[in-house]
């Protein structure tokens, strides 16, 4: 049997496999690129993957669009098929998956003994999310997000890195947001309990400033 030092060093050598869970607008897509850069991880956002399918007008995109516009969850079997092809042996941040306990079980099956290193919960009150979502601007090519007030681009409506135009997401309106929040509370919060029972859930205060949220995540990963 390994001693604790051996176990710790083996864990340190393992690629980081992380999951981000939080309501819409809690900052998952803001923090993921920071971790991607810092730890050299793949950023796998199911929302971004689905939006690519929608813009390419694939069968999956046409099917998913009906749900996404209303702020409803896309059916599990479509998401699980999509994600199975992209979760590999390298380190990653899964942003927006799993969102149901069924998806979490399937992810465990996909990863087998490798498992997840940590799951980060972005905890924040619903009332703070409306202004975040309604003021959000995104760069469709990279998924980078900005905010007209909290994180404005250097040139209005223009991505800082590529100079390409920014857009508003079609589901960033009040009605779809209410449905997305309802889906989060009803279907996704049980996933937190699933990971709490595995002892890998860490909660950060997502109402803090972005730099402070990043410090909390780093501290959680160093535990
Ligand atoms: P998805 O794209 O995953 O959307 P979401 O979960 O609703 O999350 P968001 O992207 O809205 O929020 P975020 O936490 O990334 O916030 P951000 O960092 O941009 O999913 C979209 C749809 O796809 C779903 O509704 C569903 O239909 C479908 N789907 C996806 N995955 C699925 C799955 N697994 N199963 C079934 N269906 C699935 O921040 C928001 C704004 O706030 C930004 O403007 C940002 O600049 C600002 N901000 C961020 N952090 C801070 C801060 N600390 N302080 C102040 N402002 C901040």
Short mmCIF file of C-alpha atoms and ligand atoms in Angstrom, two decimals:
data_model
loop_
_atom_site.label_atom_id
_atom_site.label_comp_id
_atom_site.label_asym_id
_atom_site.label_seq_id
_atom_site.Cartn_x
_atom_site.Cartn_y
_atom_site.Cartn_z
CA UNK A 1 0.00 0.00 0.00
CA UNK A 2 1.30 3.51 -0.84
CA UNK A 3 2.35 5.77 2.00
CA UNK A 4 0.72 9.25 2.19
CA UNK A 5 3.83 10.97 0.70
CA UNK A 6 3.82 8.59 -2.27
CA UNK A 7 0.09 9.16 -2.76
CA UNK A 8 0.55 12.95 -2.64
CA UNK A 9 3.36 12.91 -5.20
CA UNK A 10 1.43 10.57 -7.50
CA UNK A 11 -1.53 12.94 -7.28
CA UNK A 12 0.75 15.90 -8.07
CA UNK A 13 1.97 14.13 -11.25
CA UNK A 14 -1.55 13.28 -12.43
CA UNK A 15 -3.07 15.69 -14.97
CA UNK A 16 -5.63 17.97 -13.28
CA UNK A 17 -9.14 16.84 -14.14
CA UNK A 18 -11.62 19.44 -12.90
CA UNK A 19 -15.32 20.16 -13.08
CA UNK A 20 -16.88 23.63 -12.69
CA UNK A 21 -20.49 23.76 -11.48
CA UNK A 22 -22.44 26.96 -10.95
CA UNK A 23 -25.54 28.83 -12.09
CA UNK A 24 -25.56 30.88 -15.31
CA UNK A 25 -23.39 33.97 -14.94
CA UNK A 26 -21.53 32.70 -11.87
CA UNK A 27 -18.16 33.10 -13.66
CA UNK A 28 -17.28 29.58 -14.85
CA UNK A 29 -16.44 30.83 -18.35
CA UNK A 30 -14.44 33.73 -16.88
CA UNK A 31 -12.26 31.57 -14.62
CA UNK A 32 -11.75 28.61 -17.00
CA UNK A 33 -9.39 30.45 -19.42
CA UNK A 34 -7.27 31.57 -16.42
CA UNK A 35 -6.82 27.98 -15.22
CA UNK A 36 -6.30 26.79 -18.80
CA UNK A 37 -3.37 29.21 -19.13
CA UNK A 38 -1.98 28.65 -15.62
CA UNK A 39 -2.11 24.84 -15.51
CA UNK A 40 -2.02 24.04 -19.26
CA UNK A 41 -5.45 22.38 -19.29
CA UNK A 42 -8.03 21.86 -22.01
CA UNK A 43 -11.15 23.98 -21.47
CA UNK A 44 -14.18 21.91 -22.43
CA UNK A 45 -17.38 23.96 -22.30
CA UNK A 46 -20.47 22.03 -23.32
CA UNK A 47 -22.29 25.34 -23.93
CA UNK A 48 -19.55 26.46 -26.36
CA UNK A 49 -19.48 23.05 -28.09
CA UNK A 50 -23.26 23.18 -28.53
CA UNK A 51 -23.13 26.76 -29.87
CA UNK A 52 -20.56 25.58 -32.46
CA UNK A 53 -22.95 22.80 -33.52
CA UNK A 54 -25.78 25.34 -33.77
CA UNK A 55 -23.77 27.74 -35.92
CA UNK A 56 -22.61 24.85 -38.17
CA UNK A 57 -26.29 23.83 -38.49
CA UNK A 58 -25.54 20.14 -37.77
CA UNK A 59 -28.29 17.65 -36.79
CA UNK A 60 -27.19 17.97 -33.16
CA UNK A 61 -27.14 21.77 -33.44
CA UNK A 62 -30.67 21.92 -34.85
CA UNK A 63 -31.95 19.63 -32.09
CA UNK A 64 -30.06 21.42 -29.29
CA UNK A 65 -31.11 24.89 -30.39
CA UNK A 66 -34.78 24.27 -29.46
CA UNK A 67 -33.79 23.70 -25.83
CA UNK A 68 -31.02 26.28 -25.55
CA UNK A 69 -33.09 29.25 -26.77
CA UNK A 70 -35.63 28.63 -24.02
CA UNK A 71 -32.98 28.03 -21.38
CA UNK A 72 -33.87 24.34 -20.95
CA UNK A 73 -31.32 21.53 -20.62
CA UNK A 74 -30.45 19.60 -23.78
CA UNK A 75 -31.38 15.88 -23.32
CA UNK A 76 -28.71 13.79 -21.58
CA UNK A 77 -28.12 11.30 -24.39
CA UNK A 78 -27.14 14.07 -26.86
CA UNK A 79 -24.74 15.69 -24.40
CA UNK A 80 -23.15 12.43 -23.27
CA UNK A 81 -22.50 11.38 -26.89
CA UNK A 82 -20.93 14.76 -27.60
CA UNK A 83 -18.70 14.78 -24.53
CA UNK A 84 -17.52 11.16 -24.88
CA UNK A 85 -15.48 12.16 -27.93
CA UNK A 86 -13.64 15.03 -26.24
CA UNK A 87 -12.74 13.86 -22.71
CA UNK A 88 -9.29 12.34 -23.13
CA UNK A 89 -6.28 11.44 -20.99
CA UNK A 90 -4.99 15.02 -20.69
CA UNK A 91 -5.86 17.50 -17.94
CA UNK A 92 -9.10 19.40 -18.43
CA UNK A 93 -11.70 21.74 -16.99
CA UNK A 94 -15.22 20.61 -17.72
CA UNK A 95 -17.35 23.76 -17.74
CA UNK A 96 -21.09 23.10 -17.81
CA UNK A 97 -20.90 19.30 -17.58
CA UNK A 98 -22.16 17.29 -15.74
CA UNK A 99 -25.44 19.05 -15.09
CA UNK A 100 -27.53 16.04 -14.04
CA UNK A 101 -26.73 13.13 -11.72
CA UNK A 102 -27.07 10.82 -14.72
CA UNK A 103 -24.41 12.84 -16.58
CA UNK A 104 -22.15 12.67 -13.47
CA UNK A 105 -22.45 8.87 -13.34
CA UNK A 106 -21.65 8.59 -17.05
CA UNK A 107 -18.59 10.82 -16.57
CA UNK A 108 -17.36 8.54 -13.78
CA UNK A 109 -17.75 5.59 -16.17
CA UNK A 110 -15.82 7.42 -18.91
CA UNK A 111 -12.94 8.31 -16.58
CA UNK A 112 -12.74 4.93 -14.83
CA UNK A 113 -9.97 4.74 -12.23
CA UNK A 114 -8.44 8.06 -13.33
CA UNK A 115 -11.33 9.95 -11.73
CA UNK A 116 -11.63 13.68 -11.07
CA UNK A 117 -9.22 15.65 -8.90
CA UNK A 118 -11.72 18.32 -7.80
CA UNK A 119 -15.13 19.81 -8.44
CA UNK A 120 -15.47 23.56 -7.91
CA UNK A 121 -18.88 24.94 -6.97
CA UNK A 122 -19.43 28.62 -7.90
CA UNK A 123 -21.84 29.73 -5.18
CA UNK A 124 -23.72 33.00 -5.64
CA UNK A 125 -27.19 34.43 -4.98
CA UNK A 126 -29.57 34.49 -7.96
CA UNK A 127 -30.26 38.21 -7.63
CA UNK A 128 -26.65 39.04 -8.55
CA UNK A 129 -26.82 37.08 -11.79
CA UNK A 130 -29.34 39.17 -13.72
CA UNK A 131 -27.05 42.15 -14.31
CA UNK A 132 -24.10 39.85 -15.07
CA UNK A 133 -26.03 37.97 -17.74
CA UNK A 134 -27.82 40.95 -19.28
CA UNK A 135 -24.53 42.90 -19.60
CA UNK A 136 -22.47 40.01 -20.97
CA UNK A 137 -20.74 40.16 -24.37
CA UNK A 138 -18.96 37.15 -25.86
CA UNK A 139 -16.38 36.44 -28.54
CA UNK A 140 -17.95 33.50 -30.42
CA UNK A 141 -14.63 32.12 -31.76
CA UNK A 142 -12.98 31.62 -28.35
CA UNK A 143 -15.87 31.78 -25.86
CA UNK A 144 -14.12 34.71 -24.07
CA UNK A 145 -16.64 36.75 -22.11
CA UNK A 146 -16.74 40.43 -21.24
CA UNK A 147 -19.21 42.65 -19.42
CA UNK A 148 -20.28 46.14 -20.46
CA UNK A 149 -19.73 47.40 -16.90
CA UNK A 150 -17.72 44.84 -14.86
CA UNK A 151 -15.19 43.77 -17.53
CA UNK A 152 -15.48 45.99 -20.62
CA UNK A 153 -13.40 45.27 -23.74
CA UNK A 154 -10.70 47.88 -24.55
CA UNK A 155 -12.59 48.89 -27.72
CA UNK A 156 -16.41 48.74 -27.46
CA UNK A 157 -17.94 45.53 -28.89
CA UNK A 158 -14.49 44.24 -29.96
CA UNK A 159 -12.49 41.24 -28.70
CA UNK A 160 -9.22 42.38 -27.04
CA UNK A 161 -7.20 39.49 -28.50
CA UNK A 162 -8.40 39.10 -32.10
CA UNK A 163 -10.09 42.46 -32.80
CA UNK A 164 -13.18 40.53 -33.95
CA UNK A 165 -16.72 41.67 -33.08
CA UNK A 166 -18.40 40.66 -29.80
CA UNK A 167 -22.01 39.48 -29.67
CA UNK A 168 -24.78 38.97 -27.12
CA UNK A 169 -25.85 35.35 -26.62
CA UNK A 170 -29.42 34.65 -27.76
CA UNK A 171 -30.23 32.99 -24.38
CA UNK A 172 -28.97 36.01 -22.40
CA UNK A 173 -32.42 37.50 -21.83
CA UNK A 174 -34.49 37.62 -18.67
CA UNK A 175 -37.02 34.94 -19.63
CA UNK A 176 -34.44 32.32 -20.68
CA UNK A 177 -32.32 33.18 -17.63
CA UNK A 178 -35.24 32.37 -15.29
CA UNK A 179 -35.58 28.95 -16.96
CA UNK A 180 -31.81 28.35 -16.77
CA UNK A 181 -31.83 29.22 -13.06
CA UNK A 182 -34.81 26.95 -12.41
CA UNK A 183 -33.07 24.08 -14.22
CA UNK A 184 -29.94 24.74 -12.15
CA UNK A 185 -31.74 24.60 -8.81
CA UNK A 186 -33.95 21.61 -9.66
CA UNK A 187 -31.68 19.35 -11.67
CA UNK A 188 -28.07 20.44 -11.19
CA UNK A 189 -27.81 21.07 -7.43
CA UNK A 190 -28.20 17.30 -6.67
CA UNK A 191 -24.93 16.87 -8.62
CA UNK A 192 -23.23 18.88 -5.86
CA UNK A 193 -24.34 16.30 -3.29
CA UNK A 194 -23.10 13.52 -5.56
CA UNK A 195 -19.58 15.01 -5.49
CA UNK A 196 -19.79 16.05 -1.82
CA UNK A 197 -20.26 12.38 -1.00
CA UNK A 198 -17.11 11.59 -3.01
CA UNK A 199 -15.20 14.16 -0.91
CA UNK A 200 -13.99 16.18 -3.91
CA UNK A 201 -16.36 19.19 -3.76
CA UNK A 202 -14.88 22.65 -3.04
CA UNK A 203 -17.10 25.73 -2.83
CA UNK A 204 -15.95 29.24 -3.75
CA UNK A 205 -17.74 32.55 -3.15
CA UNK A 206 -18.47 33.54 -6.76
CA UNK A 207 -19.84 36.96 -5.77
CA UNK A 208 -16.26 38.09 -5.08
CA UNK A 209 -14.14 39.99 -7.64
CA UNK A 210 -12.72 37.76 -10.43
CA UNK A 211 -9.15 37.89 -9.01
CA UNK A 212 -10.44 36.88 -5.57
CA UNK A 213 -12.40 33.96 -7.05
CA UNK A 214 -9.23 32.79 -8.83
CA UNK A 215 -7.31 32.92 -5.51
CA UNK A 216 -10.02 30.82 -3.84
CA UNK A 217 -9.82 28.22 -6.62
CA UNK A 218 -6.02 28.03 -6.36
CA UNK A 219 -6.28 27.59 -2.58
CA UNK A 220 -8.85 24.80 -3.02
CA UNK A 221 -6.60 22.97 -5.50
CA UNK A 222 -3.58 23.26 -3.20
CA UNK A 223 -5.42 21.63 -0.29
P1 LIG B 1 -23.64 27.32 -20.89
O1 LIG B 1 -23.00 27.98 -22.04
O2 LIG B 1 -22.86 26.35 -20.07
O3 LIG B 1 -24.28 28.46 -19.98
P2 LIG B 1 -24.50 28.59 -18.40
O4 LIG B 1 -24.18 27.43 -17.53
O5 LIG B 1 -25.86 29.14 -18.29
O6 LIG B 1 -23.34 29.47 -17.96
P3 LIG B 1 -22.96 30.83 -18.53
O7 LIG B 1 -22.03 30.66 -19.68
O8 LIG B 1 -24.18 31.66 -18.76
O9 LIG B 1 -22.25 31.46 -17.25
P4 LIG B 1 -20.77 31.46 -16.73
O10 LIG B 1 -20.78 30.89 -15.35
O11 LIG B 1 -19.80 30.87 -17.71
O12 LIG B 1 -20.54 33.04 -16.60
P5 LIG B 1 -19.45 34.00 -17.25
O13 LIG B 1 -18.08 33.64 -16.78
O14 LIG B 1 -19.64 34.17 -18.72
O15 LIG B 1 -24.96 26.54 -21.36
C1 LIG B 1 -25.89 27.12 -22.27
C2 LIG B 1 -27.00 26.12 -22.59
O16 LIG B 1 -26.45 24.94 -23.21
C3 LIG B 1 -27.78 25.58 -21.38
O17 LIG B 1 -28.84 26.45 -21.01
C4 LIG B 1 -28.30 24.24 -21.97
O18 LIG B 1 -29.41 24.45 -22.81
C5 LIG B 1 -27.15 23.77 -22.81
N1 LIG B 1 -26.21 22.87 -22.06
C6 LIG B 1 -24.89 23.12 -21.83
N2 LIG B 1 -24.33 22.10 -21.13
C7 LIG B 1 -25.32 21.20 -20.93
C8 LIG B 1 -25.38 19.94 -20.25
N3 LIG B 1 -24.30 19.42 -19.63
N4 LIG B 1 -26.58 19.29 -20.21
C9 LIG B 1 -27.67 19.78 -20.82
N5 LIG B 1 -27.68 20.98 -21.48
C10 LIG B 1 -26.52 21.67 -21.52
O19 LIG B 1 -19.85 35.37 -16.50
C11 LIG B 1 -21.08 36.02 -16.79
C12 LIG B 1 -20.84 37.55 -16.85
O20 LIG B 1 -20.44 38.02 -15.57
C13 LIG B 1 -19.74 37.96 -17.82
O21 LIG B 1 -20.14 39.12 -18.49
C14 LIG B 1 -18.51 38.20 -16.93
O22 LIG B 1 -17.66 39.21 -17.47
C15 LIG B 1 -19.15 38.65 -15.62
N6 LIG B 1 -18.42 38.15 -14.46
C16 LIG B 1 -17.84 36.93 -14.29
N7 LIG B 1 -17.27 36.82 -13.09
C17 LIG B 1 -17.50 37.99 -12.44
C18 LIG B 1 -17.19 38.50 -11.15
N8 LIG B 1 -16.49 37.76 -10.26
N9 LIG B 1 -17.63 39.75 -10.82
C19 LIG B 1 -18.34 40.51 -11.72
N10 LIG B 1 -18.65 40.10 -12.96
C20 LIG B 1 -18.24 38.86 -13.31
#
